[in-house]
Short mmCIF file of C-alpha atoms in Angstrom, two decimals:
data_model
loop_
_atom_site.label_atom_id
_atom_site.label_comp_id
_atom_site.label_asym_id
_atom_site.label_seq_id
_atom_site.Cartn_x
_atom_site.Cartn_y
_atom_site.Cartn_z
CA UNK A 1 109.08 157.06 123.63
CA UNK A 2 111.26 157.66 120.59
CA UNK A 3 112.69 161.12 120.28
CA UNK A 4 114.99 162.39 117.57
CA UNK A 5 116.68 165.76 117.62
CA UNK A 6 118.19 167.20 114.47
CA UNK A 7 119.12 163.70 113.37
CA UNK A 8 121.41 163.98 110.36
CA UNK A 9 123.46 161.55 108.29
CA UNK A 10 125.81 162.88 105.66
CA UNK A 11 127.81 160.79 103.24
CA UNK A 12 130.55 162.29 101.12
CA UNK A 13 128.41 163.70 98.38
CA UNK A 14 124.94 163.39 99.79
CA UNK A 15 122.90 164.14 102.86
CA UNK A 16 120.80 161.03 103.32
CA UNK A 17 118.94 162.27 106.38
CA UNK A 18 118.71 165.98 106.95
CA UNK A 19 117.85 167.43 110.36
CA UNK A 20 115.01 165.11 111.38
CA UNK A 21 113.25 165.92 114.64
CA UNK A 22 110.17 164.06 115.79
CA UNK A 23 108.70 162.17 118.72
CA UNK A 24 106.70 158.98 118.82
CA UNK A 25 104.61 158.09 121.86
CA UNK A 26 103.28 154.77 123.19
CA UNK A 27 100.20 153.58 121.36
CA UNK A 28 101.28 155.21 118.14
CA UNK A 29 101.97 153.22 115.00
CA UNK A 30 104.09 155.47 112.87
CA UNK A 31 104.30 154.82 109.16
CA UNK A 32 107.47 156.03 107.58
CA UNK A 33 106.80 156.83 103.96
CA UNK A 34 108.88 158.08 101.15
CA UNK A 35 110.20 157.28 97.71
CA UNK A 36 113.14 154.89 97.42
CA UNK A 37 116.31 156.62 98.56
CA UNK A 38 114.44 159.18 100.65
CA UNK A 39 116.28 158.20 103.83
CA UNK A 40 113.81 155.83 105.49
CA UNK A 41 116.24 152.98 105.99
CA UNK A 42 119.09 155.27 107.03
CA UNK A 43 116.86 156.85 109.69
CA UNK A 44 115.76 153.48 111.01
CA UNK A 45 119.33 152.23 111.10
CA UNK A 46 120.33 155.23 113.17
CA UNK A 47 117.45 154.59 115.58
CA UNK A 48 118.50 150.94 115.83
CA UNK A 49 122.13 151.88 116.49
CA UNK A 50 123.56 150.33 113.33
CA UNK A 51 124.65 153.64 111.80
CA UNK A 52 126.10 156.49 113.82
CA UNK A 53 124.50 159.86 113.08
CA UNK A 54 126.74 162.57 111.59
CA UNK A 55 125.09 165.07 113.91
CA UNK A 56 122.03 165.27 116.14
CA UNK A 57 120.87 162.34 118.19
CA UNK A 58 117.97 160.06 119.02
CA UNK A 59 116.78 158.32 122.14
CA UNK A 60 114.76 155.16 122.70
CA UNK A 61 112.79 155.16 125.98
CA UNK A 62 115.24 157.69 127.41
CA UNK A 63 118.37 155.82 126.29
CA UNK A 64 120.44 157.93 123.95
CA UNK A 65 121.56 155.88 120.93
CA UNK A 66 125.05 157.39 121.06
CA UNK A 67 125.62 157.68 124.84
CA UNK A 68 123.90 154.45 125.86
CA UNK A 69 123.66 152.23 122.78
CA UNK A 70 123.18 148.99 124.73
CA UNK A 71 120.30 150.47 126.75
CA UNK A 72 118.66 151.72 123.57
CA UNK A 73 119.12 148.38 121.81
CA UNK A 74 117.73 146.48 124.80
CA UNK A 75 114.50 148.49 124.59
CA UNK A 76 114.18 147.86 120.90
CA UNK A 77 113.04 145.14 118.56
CA UNK A 78 114.35 145.69 115.06
CA UNK A 79 113.63 144.04 111.75
CA UNK A 80 116.30 145.10 109.25
CA UNK A 81 115.37 145.64 105.61
CA UNK A 82 115.16 142.28 103.84
CA UNK A 83 115.10 140.47 107.21
CA UNK A 84 118.66 139.09 107.13
CA UNK A 85 119.21 135.99 109.27
CA UNK A 86 121.84 133.30 109.67
CA UNK A 87 120.77 131.00 106.86
CA UNK A 88 122.69 127.93 108.00
CA UNK A 89 120.94 127.86 111.39
CA UNK A 90 117.71 126.08 112.17
CA UNK A 91 114.76 128.26 113.10
CA UNK A 92 114.80 126.90 116.66
CA UNK A 93 118.55 127.38 117.01
CA UNK A 94 118.32 130.92 115.71
CA UNK A 95 115.55 131.90 118.12
CA UNK A 96 117.52 130.34 121.00
CA UNK A 97 120.54 132.39 119.98
CA UNK A 98 118.54 135.63 119.97
CA UNK A 99 116.89 134.76 123.29
CA UNK A 100 120.39 134.22 124.73
CA UNK A 101 121.62 137.57 123.48
CA UNK A 102 118.48 139.22 124.84
CA UNK A 103 119.27 137.73 128.23
CA UNK A 104 116.05 135.75 128.51
CA UNK A 105 116.15 132.83 130.93
CA UNK A 106 114.00 130.51 133.00
CA UNK A 107 110.21 130.32 132.68
CA UNK A 108 110.01 133.75 131.02
CA UNK A 109 112.26 132.54 128.23
CA UNK A 110 110.18 129.42 127.65
CA UNK A 111 107.01 131.45 127.69
CA UNK A 112 108.29 134.09 125.26
CA UNK A 113 109.70 131.53 122.84
CA UNK A 114 106.47 129.55 122.93
CA UNK A 115 104.54 132.77 122.36
CA UNK A 116 106.43 133.92 119.28
CA UNK A 117 106.51 130.42 117.79
CA UNK A 118 102.76 130.20 118.23
CA UNK A 119 102.05 133.78 117.11
CA UNK A 120 104.13 133.51 113.93
CA UNK A 121 103.20 129.89 113.26
CA UNK A 122 106.77 128.62 113.23
CA UNK A 123 106.13 125.34 115.02
CA UNK A 124 106.25 123.28 111.84
CA UNK A 125 109.62 124.62 110.67
CA UNK A 126 111.57 124.79 113.94
CA UNK A 127 113.99 122.06 112.88
CA UNK A 128 114.49 123.36 109.34
CA UNK A 129 117.49 125.43 108.35
CA UNK A 130 116.45 128.97 107.51
CA UNK A 131 118.00 128.79 104.02
CA UNK A 132 115.42 126.18 103.02
CA UNK A 133 112.44 128.35 103.99
CA UNK A 134 110.20 130.40 101.71
CA UNK A 135 110.41 134.18 101.78
CA UNK A 136 107.28 134.45 103.89
CA UNK A 137 108.66 132.14 106.55
CA UNK A 138 112.02 133.90 106.59
CA UNK A 139 110.22 137.18 107.17
CA UNK A 140 108.28 135.60 110.01
CA UNK A 141 111.52 134.37 111.56
CA UNK A 142 112.83 137.93 111.32
CA UNK A 143 109.70 139.24 113.03
CA UNK A 144 109.90 136.57 115.74
CA UNK A 145 113.46 137.68 116.41
CA UNK A 146 112.31 141.29 116.76
CA UNK A 147 109.55 140.61 119.29
CA UNK A 148 110.92 137.69 121.31
CA UNK A 149 111.98 139.93 124.23
CA UNK A 150 108.68 141.83 124.21
CA UNK A 151 110.33 145.23 123.60
CA UNK A 152 108.45 148.48 124.25
CA UNK A 153 109.62 149.82 120.89
CA UNK A 154 109.48 148.04 117.54
CA UNK A 155 111.15 149.29 114.39
CA UNK A 156 110.27 147.31 111.30
CA UNK A 157 111.86 148.16 107.97
CA UNK A 158 109.47 147.12 105.20
CA UNK A 159 107.93 144.24 107.15
CA UNK A 160 105.61 143.15 104.34
CA UNK A 161 107.91 143.69 101.37
CA UNK A 162 107.72 140.75 98.98
CA UNK A 163 105.00 138.87 100.85
CA UNK A 164 101.85 137.53 99.25
CA UNK A 165 98.48 139.11 100.17
CA UNK A 166 97.69 136.52 102.85
CA UNK A 167 101.05 136.95 104.49
CA UNK A 168 100.70 140.73 104.34
CA UNK A 169 97.37 140.43 106.07
CA UNK A 170 98.91 138.28 108.83
CA UNK A 171 101.75 140.71 109.42
CA UNK A 172 99.35 143.64 109.60
CA UNK A 173 97.16 141.75 112.04
CA UNK A 174 100.24 141.12 114.17
CA UNK A 175 101.16 144.79 114.15
CA UNK A 176 97.61 145.82 115.03
CA UNK A 177 97.65 143.31 117.88
CA UNK A 178 100.78 144.73 119.40
CA UNK A 179 99.90 148.35 118.75
CA UNK A 180 98.01 149.03 121.96
CA UNK A 181 100.87 149.28 124.40
CA UNK A 182 103.90 149.65 122.17
CA UNK A 183 105.58 152.18 119.97
CA UNK A 184 105.80 150.81 116.48
CA UNK A 185 107.57 152.40 113.55
CA UNK A 186 107.22 150.76 110.16
CA UNK A 187 108.59 151.89 106.86
CA UNK A 188 106.80 151.04 103.69
CA UNK A 189 106.03 152.30 100.26
CA UNK A 190 102.78 150.42 100.14
CA UNK A 191 100.27 153.18 100.81
CA UNK A 192 97.29 150.95 101.60
CA UNK A 193 99.38 149.58 104.46
CA UNK A 194 99.59 152.99 106.07
CA UNK A 195 95.82 153.30 106.05
CA UNK A 196 95.47 149.73 107.34
CA UNK A 197 97.78 149.89 110.36
CA UNK A 198 99.20 153.34 111.07
CA UNK A 199 97.83 155.99 113.39
CA UNK A 200 100.28 158.52 112.06
CA UNK A 201 102.33 158.94 108.92
CA UNK A 202 105.53 160.81 108.29
CA UNK A 203 106.42 161.33 104.68
CA UNK A 204 110.06 162.04 103.98
CA UNK A 205 111.67 163.06 100.74
CA UNK A 206 115.33 163.80 100.14
CA UNK A 207 116.02 163.25 103.84
CA UNK A 208 113.53 165.79 105.16
CA UNK A 209 110.08 165.51 106.69
CA UNK A 210 107.56 166.86 104.20
CA UNK A 211 104.39 165.76 105.96
CA UNK A 212 103.51 164.51 109.45
CA UNK A 213 99.85 163.77 110.10
CA UNK A 214 97.25 161.06 110.69
CA UNK A 215 96.62 159.04 107.51
CA UNK A 216 93.04 160.38 107.37
CA UNK A 217 94.31 163.95 107.53
CA UNK A 218 96.81 163.25 104.77
CA UNK A 219 94.08 161.73 102.65
CA UNK A 220 91.98 164.84 103.23
CA UNK A 221 94.66 166.85 101.47
CA UNK A 222 93.87 164.98 98.29
CA UNK A 223 92.10 166.74 95.43
CA UNK A 224 89.79 163.76 95.57
CA UNK A 225 88.75 164.31 99.18
CA UNK A 226 84.90 164.39 99.14
CA UNK A 227 84.89 163.96 95.39
CA UNK A 228 81.81 162.20 94.01
CA UNK A 229 82.23 159.45 91.50
CA UNK A 230 79.39 158.04 89.40
CA UNK A 231 79.18 155.31 86.79
CA UNK A 232 76.57 155.50 84.08
CA UNK A 233 74.84 152.62 82.30
CA UNK A 234 74.90 154.40 78.96
CA UNK A 235 78.02 156.13 77.64
CA UNK A 236 75.79 158.33 75.49
CA UNK A 237 74.68 160.27 78.58
CA UNK A 238 78.30 161.20 79.47
CA UNK A 239 78.45 164.58 77.74
CA UNK A 240 75.15 165.79 79.15
CA UNK A 241 75.98 164.50 82.61
CA UNK A 242 79.33 166.20 82.55
CA UNK A 243 77.80 169.57 81.72
CA UNK A 244 75.17 169.13 84.41
CA UNK A 245 77.77 168.19 87.08
CA UNK A 246 80.01 171.09 86.20
CA UNK A 247 77.11 173.42 86.86
CA UNK A 248 76.54 172.16 90.43
CA UNK A 249 77.62 174.77 92.97
CA UNK A 250 80.84 173.73 94.74
CA UNK A 251 82.13 171.58 91.91
CA UNK A 252 85.61 172.60 90.83
CA UNK A 253 86.04 170.34 87.83
CA UNK A 254 84.79 167.07 86.36
CA UNK A 255 86.98 164.18 85.18
CA UNK A 256 85.62 161.71 82.67
CA UNK A 257 86.69 158.16 81.95
CA UNK A 258 84.95 157.14 78.73
CA UNK A 259 86.09 153.52 78.89
CA UNK A 260 84.40 152.98 82.24
CA UNK A 261 81.59 155.49 81.60
CA UNK A 262 82.60 157.08 84.89
CA UNK A 263 82.46 160.73 85.95
CA UNK A 264 84.29 162.14 88.94
CA UNK A 265 83.29 165.56 90.24
CA UNK A 266 86.02 167.25 92.26
CA UNK A 267 84.82 169.68 94.92
CA UNK A 268 86.20 173.11 95.55
CA UNK A 269 88.30 172.91 98.78
CA UNK A 270 86.73 169.65 99.94
CA UNK A 271 83.20 171.07 100.05
CA UNK A 272 80.44 168.45 100.44
CA UNK A 273 78.73 167.99 97.08
CA UNK A 274 77.25 164.51 97.42
CA UNK A 275 73.73 165.66 98.32
CA UNK A 276 73.48 168.12 95.45
CA UNK A 277 74.73 165.58 92.93
CA UNK A 278 72.45 162.80 94.18
CA UNK A 279 69.50 165.12 93.79
CA UNK A 280 70.62 166.18 90.32
CA UNK A 281 71.09 162.59 89.17
CA UNK A 282 67.56 161.74 90.31
CA UNK A 283 66.03 164.81 88.68
CA UNK A 284 67.79 164.24 85.32
CA UNK A 285 67.04 160.54 85.30
CA UNK A 286 70.66 159.35 84.81
CA UNK A 287 71.06 155.62 84.44
CA UNK A 288 73.22 155.24 87.56
CA UNK A 289 75.20 152.04 88.16
CA UNK A 290 77.25 153.40 91.01
CA UNK A 291 77.46 156.59 93.02
CA UNK A 292 79.85 157.16 95.88
CA UNK A 293 81.88 159.75 97.69
CA UNK A 294 85.66 159.32 97.79
CA UNK A 295 87.65 159.98 100.93
CA UNK A 296 90.74 160.84 98.96
CA UNK A 297 93.64 159.12 97.34
CA UNK A 298 96.81 158.72 99.37
CA UNK A 299 98.93 157.90 96.33
CA UNK A 300 97.95 161.20 94.77
CA UNK A 301 98.87 163.09 97.97
CA UNK A 302 102.13 161.14 98.15
CA UNK A 303 103.04 162.08 94.60
CA UNK A 304 102.15 165.73 94.98
CA UNK A 305 104.23 166.00 98.19
CA UNK A 306 107.30 164.02 97.22
CA UNK A 307 107.64 164.74 93.51
CA UNK B 1 131.66 138.43 128.63
CA UNK B 2 128.47 136.34 128.58
CA UNK B 3 127.79 137.51 125.05
CA UNK B 4 131.27 136.45 123.93
CA UNK B 5 130.40 132.89 124.89
CA UNK B 6 126.98 133.03 123.21
CA UNK B 7 128.44 134.34 119.96
CA UNK B 8 131.32 131.88 120.08
CA UNK B 9 128.96 128.92 120.49
CA UNK B 10 126.78 130.08 117.61
CA UNK B 11 129.79 130.54 115.33
CA UNK B 12 131.27 127.20 116.19
CA UNK B 13 127.94 125.44 115.64
CA UNK B 14 127.63 127.13 112.26
CA UNK B 15 131.01 125.73 111.19
CA UNK B 16 129.70 122.26 111.80
CA UNK B 17 126.29 123.02 110.28
CA UNK B 18 127.95 123.36 106.88
CA UNK B 19 130.51 121.14 105.11
CA UNK B 20 133.13 123.80 105.90
CA UNK B 21 134.26 122.20 109.14
CA UNK B 22 134.61 118.72 107.72
CA UNK B 23 136.35 119.83 104.54
CA UNK B 24 138.77 121.99 106.51
CA UNK B 25 139.63 119.31 109.04
CA UNK B 26 140.01 116.64 106.38
CA UNK B 27 142.30 118.72 104.18
CA UNK B 28 144.29 119.91 107.17
CA UNK B 29 144.91 116.37 108.35
CA UNK B 30 145.72 115.01 104.88
CA UNK B 31 148.13 117.83 104.04
CA UNK B 32 149.76 117.74 107.47
CA UNK B 33 150.40 114.00 107.08
CA UNK B 34 151.71 114.36 103.51
CA UNK B 35 154.15 117.03 104.58
CA UNK B 36 155.26 115.08 107.61
CA UNK B 37 155.87 111.77 105.88
CA UNK B 38 156.89 112.67 102.32
CA UNK B 39 158.45 116.14 102.54
CA UNK B 40 159.60 116.06 106.13
CA UNK B 41 160.93 112.51 105.96
CA UNK B 42 159.39 111.38 109.26
CA UNK B 43 160.79 107.83 109.07
CA UNK B 44 164.04 108.63 107.29
CA UNK B 45 165.14 111.02 110.01
CA UNK B 46 165.09 108.14 112.45
CA UNK B 47 164.35 110.41 115.42
CA UNK B 48 161.48 110.11 117.84
CA UNK B 49 160.26 113.70 117.59
CA UNK B 50 157.66 115.67 115.64
CA UNK B 51 159.87 118.29 114.05
CA UNK B 52 158.99 117.10 110.57
CA UNK B 53 155.36 117.75 111.51
CA UNK B 54 155.68 121.14 113.17
CA UNK B 55 158.21 122.49 110.67
CA UNK B 56 155.55 122.66 107.98
CA UNK B 57 152.74 124.03 110.13
CA UNK B 58 153.40 127.70 109.25
CA UNK B 59 153.19 126.99 105.52
CA UNK B 60 150.06 124.92 105.92
CA UNK B 61 148.43 127.65 107.99
CA UNK B 62 149.43 130.26 105.46
CA UNK B 63 146.72 129.03 103.08
CA UNK B 64 144.30 127.15 105.28
CA UNK B 65 143.78 129.73 108.02
CA UNK B 66 142.89 132.59 105.65
CA UNK B 67 140.38 130.22 104.06
CA UNK B 68 138.77 129.98 107.47
CA UNK B 69 139.10 133.62 108.49
CA UNK B 70 137.90 135.11 105.20
CA UNK B 71 134.27 134.48 106.06
CA UNK B 72 134.42 135.85 109.60
CA UNK B 73 133.12 139.32 108.76
CA UNK B 74 132.95 139.51 104.97
CA UNK B 75 130.12 136.98 104.96
CA UNK B 76 128.17 138.82 107.65
CA UNK B 77 128.42 142.01 105.67
CA UNK B 78 127.52 140.36 102.40
CA UNK B 79 124.42 138.64 103.78
CA UNK B 80 123.40 141.63 105.90
CA UNK B 81 123.30 139.56 109.08
CA UNK B 82 125.82 141.99 110.54
CA UNK B 83 122.92 144.44 110.85
CA UNK B 84 121.02 141.88 112.87
CA UNK B 85 123.99 141.16 115.12
CA UNK B 86 124.96 144.79 115.64
CA UNK B 87 121.44 145.79 116.64
CA UNK B 88 121.30 143.23 119.44
CA UNK B 89 122.44 144.55 122.81
CA UNK B 90 126.01 143.37 122.19
CA UNK B 91 129.28 145.28 122.29
CA UNK B 92 131.17 145.22 119.02
CA UNK B 93 134.26 143.98 120.86
CA UNK B 94 132.30 141.04 122.28
CA UNK B 95 131.28 140.02 118.78
CA UNK B 96 134.81 140.39 117.39
CA UNK B 97 136.24 138.36 120.25
CA UNK B 98 133.48 135.73 120.14
CA UNK B 99 133.89 135.10 116.43
CA UNK B 100 137.67 135.01 116.71
CA UNK B 101 137.60 132.58 119.61
CA UNK B 102 135.23 130.29 117.72
CA UNK B 103 137.61 130.17 114.76
CA UNK B 104 140.58 129.66 117.08
CA UNK B 105 138.88 126.90 118.99
CA UNK B 106 138.02 125.28 115.69
CA UNK B 107 141.64 125.30 114.45
CA UNK B 108 142.66 123.94 117.83
CA UNK B 109 140.22 121.08 117.38
CA UNK B 110 141.73 120.36 113.96
CA UNK B 111 145.20 120.50 115.48
CA UNK B 112 144.21 118.18 118.31
CA UNK B 113 142.98 115.66 115.75
CA UNK B 114 146.61 115.11 114.69
CA UNK B 115 147.07 113.15 117.93
CA UNK B 116 147.55 109.79 116.12
CA UNK B 117 150.92 111.13 115.00
CA UNK B 118 151.87 111.79 118.61
CA UNK B 119 150.73 108.26 119.48
CA UNK B 120 152.88 106.90 116.63
CA UNK B 121 155.97 108.76 117.81
CA UNK B 122 155.48 107.43 121.32
CA UNK B 123 155.00 103.93 119.97
CA UNK B 124 158.19 104.12 117.90
CA UNK B 125 160.45 105.70 120.47
CA UNK B 126 160.76 107.82 123.54
CA UNK B 127 160.19 111.41 122.51
CA UNK B 128 160.39 114.45 124.79
CA UNK B 129 156.65 114.82 125.35
CA UNK B 130 157.11 118.16 127.13
CA UNK B 131 158.72 119.59 124.02
CA UNK B 132 155.95 118.19 121.84
CA UNK B 133 153.31 119.77 124.07
CA UNK B 134 155.16 123.10 123.85
CA UNK B 135 155.26 122.78 120.07
CA UNK B 136 151.52 122.14 119.99
CA UNK B 137 151.04 125.28 122.06
CA UNK B 138 153.26 127.20 119.65
CA UNK B 139 151.30 125.88 116.71
CA UNK B 140 148.00 126.93 118.29
CA UNK B 141 149.40 130.40 119.00
CA UNK B 142 150.60 130.67 115.43
CA UNK B 143 147.13 129.76 114.16
CA UNK B 144 145.68 132.41 116.51
CA UNK B 145 148.04 135.03 115.09
CA UNK B 146 147.10 134.14 111.53
CA UNK B 147 143.40 134.18 112.43
CA UNK B 148 143.62 137.62 114.05
CA UNK B 149 145.30 139.02 110.93
CA UNK B 150 142.68 137.28 108.78
CA UNK B 151 139.83 138.62 110.93
CA UNK B 152 141.05 142.16 110.33
CA UNK B 153 141.33 141.59 106.57
CA UNK B 154 137.84 140.09 106.53
CA UNK B 155 136.48 143.20 108.24
CA UNK B 156 137.88 145.40 105.50
CA UNK B 157 135.81 143.98 102.66
CA UNK B 158 132.52 142.29 101.92
CA UNK B 159 134.19 140.11 99.29
CA UNK B 160 135.49 136.85 100.71
CA UNK B 161 137.99 136.25 97.90
CA UNK B 162 139.58 139.64 98.50
CA UNK B 163 139.62 138.92 102.22
CA UNK B 164 141.41 135.63 101.52
CA UNK B 165 144.08 137.19 99.29
CA UNK B 166 144.70 140.09 101.66
CA UNK B 167 145.06 137.68 104.56
CA UNK B 168 147.49 135.40 102.70
CA UNK B 169 149.68 138.34 101.70
CA UNK B 170 149.62 139.88 105.18
CA UNK B 171 150.37 136.55 106.85
CA UNK B 172 153.15 135.86 104.36
CA UNK B 173 154.74 139.22 105.18
CA UNK B 174 154.55 138.44 108.90
CA UNK B 175 155.91 134.97 108.36
CA UNK B 176 158.94 136.20 106.48
CA UNK B 177 159.53 139.40 108.45
CA UNK B 178 162.88 137.99 109.64
CA UNK B 179 164.07 137.02 106.16
CA UNK B 180 166.00 139.06 103.58
CA UNK B 181 162.96 139.03 101.29
CA UNK B 182 161.19 141.43 103.63
CA UNK B 183 164.11 142.99 105.45
CA UNK B 184 165.82 144.14 102.23
CA UNK B 185 162.85 146.37 101.61
CA UNK B 186 163.80 148.27 104.77
CA UNK B 187 167.60 147.96 104.85
CA UNK B 188 168.33 150.57 102.23
CA UNK B 189 166.74 153.51 104.00
CA UNK B 190 165.44 152.61 107.44
CA UNK B 191 167.53 153.04 110.59
CA UNK B 192 168.88 149.83 112.05
CA UNK B 193 166.53 149.79 115.09
CA UNK B 194 163.53 149.80 112.72
CA UNK B 195 164.99 146.94 110.68
CA UNK B 196 165.52 145.03 113.91
CA UNK B 197 161.99 145.83 115.00
CA UNK B 198 160.58 144.46 111.73
CA UNK B 199 162.75 141.37 112.06
CA UNK B 200 161.44 140.81 115.58
CA UNK B 201 157.87 140.75 114.24
CA UNK B 202 158.52 137.51 112.40
CA UNK B 203 155.99 134.77 113.09
CA UNK B 204 158.57 132.20 112.20
CA UNK B 205 161.26 133.24 114.68
CA UNK B 206 158.78 133.24 117.57
CA UNK B 207 157.13 130.03 116.48
CA UNK B 208 160.37 128.14 115.98
CA UNK B 209 161.70 128.84 119.44
CA UNK B 210 158.45 127.55 120.97
CA UNK B 211 158.40 124.60 118.56
CA UNK B 212 161.82 123.58 119.83
CA UNK B 213 160.26 123.27 123.26
CA UNK B 214 161.51 126.56 124.70
CA UNK B 215 158.59 128.51 126.14
CA UNK B 216 159.80 132.06 126.55
CA UNK B 217 157.50 134.66 128.08
CA UNK B 218 158.55 137.09 125.35
CA UNK B 219 157.25 134.74 122.65
CA UNK B 220 153.95 134.26 124.45
CA UNK B 221 153.66 138.01 124.94
CA UNK B 222 154.42 138.52 121.26
CA UNK B 223 151.50 136.37 120.15
CA UNK B 224 149.17 137.83 122.78
CA UNK B 225 149.95 141.38 121.67
CA UNK B 226 149.74 140.51 118.01
CA UNK B 227 146.30 138.93 118.45
CA UNK B 228 145.14 141.81 120.63
CA UNK B 229 146.34 144.39 118.14
CA UNK B 230 144.65 142.82 115.15
CA UNK B 231 141.38 142.21 116.98
CA UNK B 232 141.38 145.86 117.97
CA UNK B 233 142.05 146.78 114.35
CA UNK B 234 139.13 144.52 113.36
CA UNK B 235 136.87 146.40 115.76
CA UNK B 236 137.93 149.77 114.40
CA UNK B 237 137.54 148.65 110.79
CA UNK B 238 134.03 147.37 111.55
CA UNK B 239 133.07 150.51 113.44
CA UNK B 240 133.99 152.56 110.41
CA UNK B 241 132.68 150.34 107.65
CA UNK B 242 130.00 148.01 108.97
CA UNK B 243 127.16 149.71 107.12
CA UNK B 244 128.91 150.31 103.78
#
């Protein structure tokens, strides 16, 4: 379990992290969201024991990061932002070094090293120096380093930043794989990622928690939650359709995109309006190309909370 | 202590993974020979000893050792790998000691590679090999002192050039602490005991007595305390500034 109590980091002129208290339990994948400079990295660095909090504290699996830093670090796998590594080392040499520091030995060591090399597909580059690797491979080496000792807690700072879509998919699959029995905290500003892997999201802005909920619940806060979007075959019907939609009970407002010939009806307080609109579209004989209900837009929620 | 060894091995291997090790050793050996034969007049002196070799060691170290020590911490901070290292279950002191020992072992290897000179002296005459061994020990201790100072300077900045310059200046001050150049700064106002204390900090005075073959416990203690002090200062500097 990760537990923070009034975690605070002040620099001379600015409070980077301001009185953060939260708990994360096994099985949870916590997404740490926020605009750049919101305090995500500072918080993660305090959890990982790289920065000392100005006040408050945090504990990893019962090990206080200030009182028992080595215990906390032993329970933790950490991928720093940008995945720094020793560039002049070979991949194999680097993983050996980390396994040494993690105190792995004997058959367990061989098994763990084989596992991470297999899982992150590093077999082909073991003898290469890390400096010669592509960004995707370097990130994988960073991830291998974080999980080689099979820690109960994983903290990953922007694990998919700068990766191509295939690599992002692989990293997310890896996180989902490990999610069952671990505590995982990832920071990201890619919102789709939160919906793809996280069971819970904390949004922070200016060092404070501004939202803490399941991604679905956050999405439900969107103005677009349960909104109905339709695309018409003929742009000429737009004006009439708009008037008709606005008259449906429960519809708060209607947005029109003329270029796409698309209408979006926003419900009042998330009320279900799909049935009424479907019926209306049939009765009026609209030339429908597409009709669907939106679950909400996380980016819109994110902006409205953090702006 | 186990981690000290692990970190030391990694550091040492990384010296040899880059051209750094080879360039350093080559330049050290070439310069040491030039000084010994051309400036020190190895043959002209007509004596079977290595004084013309050891006499120039401090001045050679003054520039070469900071070139080695500048990367110790500045590079880790610049590349961000310090964050990786400091979030492993490792004490900061273990890392400071491990990296220092790697650099020290490396300079010792370079020093040991001057053995052909020792062979030459023994071929030409009958030198006092005990004194030569003592001088080698003194030279290694001197390199350790320079490295500890350089390690501390490297921890203060993420810029290797600044780390180099700071280390050269600090080592120069320590080297000349017994000379008027430094002592005159204190003589005007400081009480005599302080002037004496500054004078007793001189690298050169302690090195020269060992280089003459006289191993005094006080000289050994001096280098041990100096290295200990600056490694502690390195640790404190890192504790305060590692994340900046």
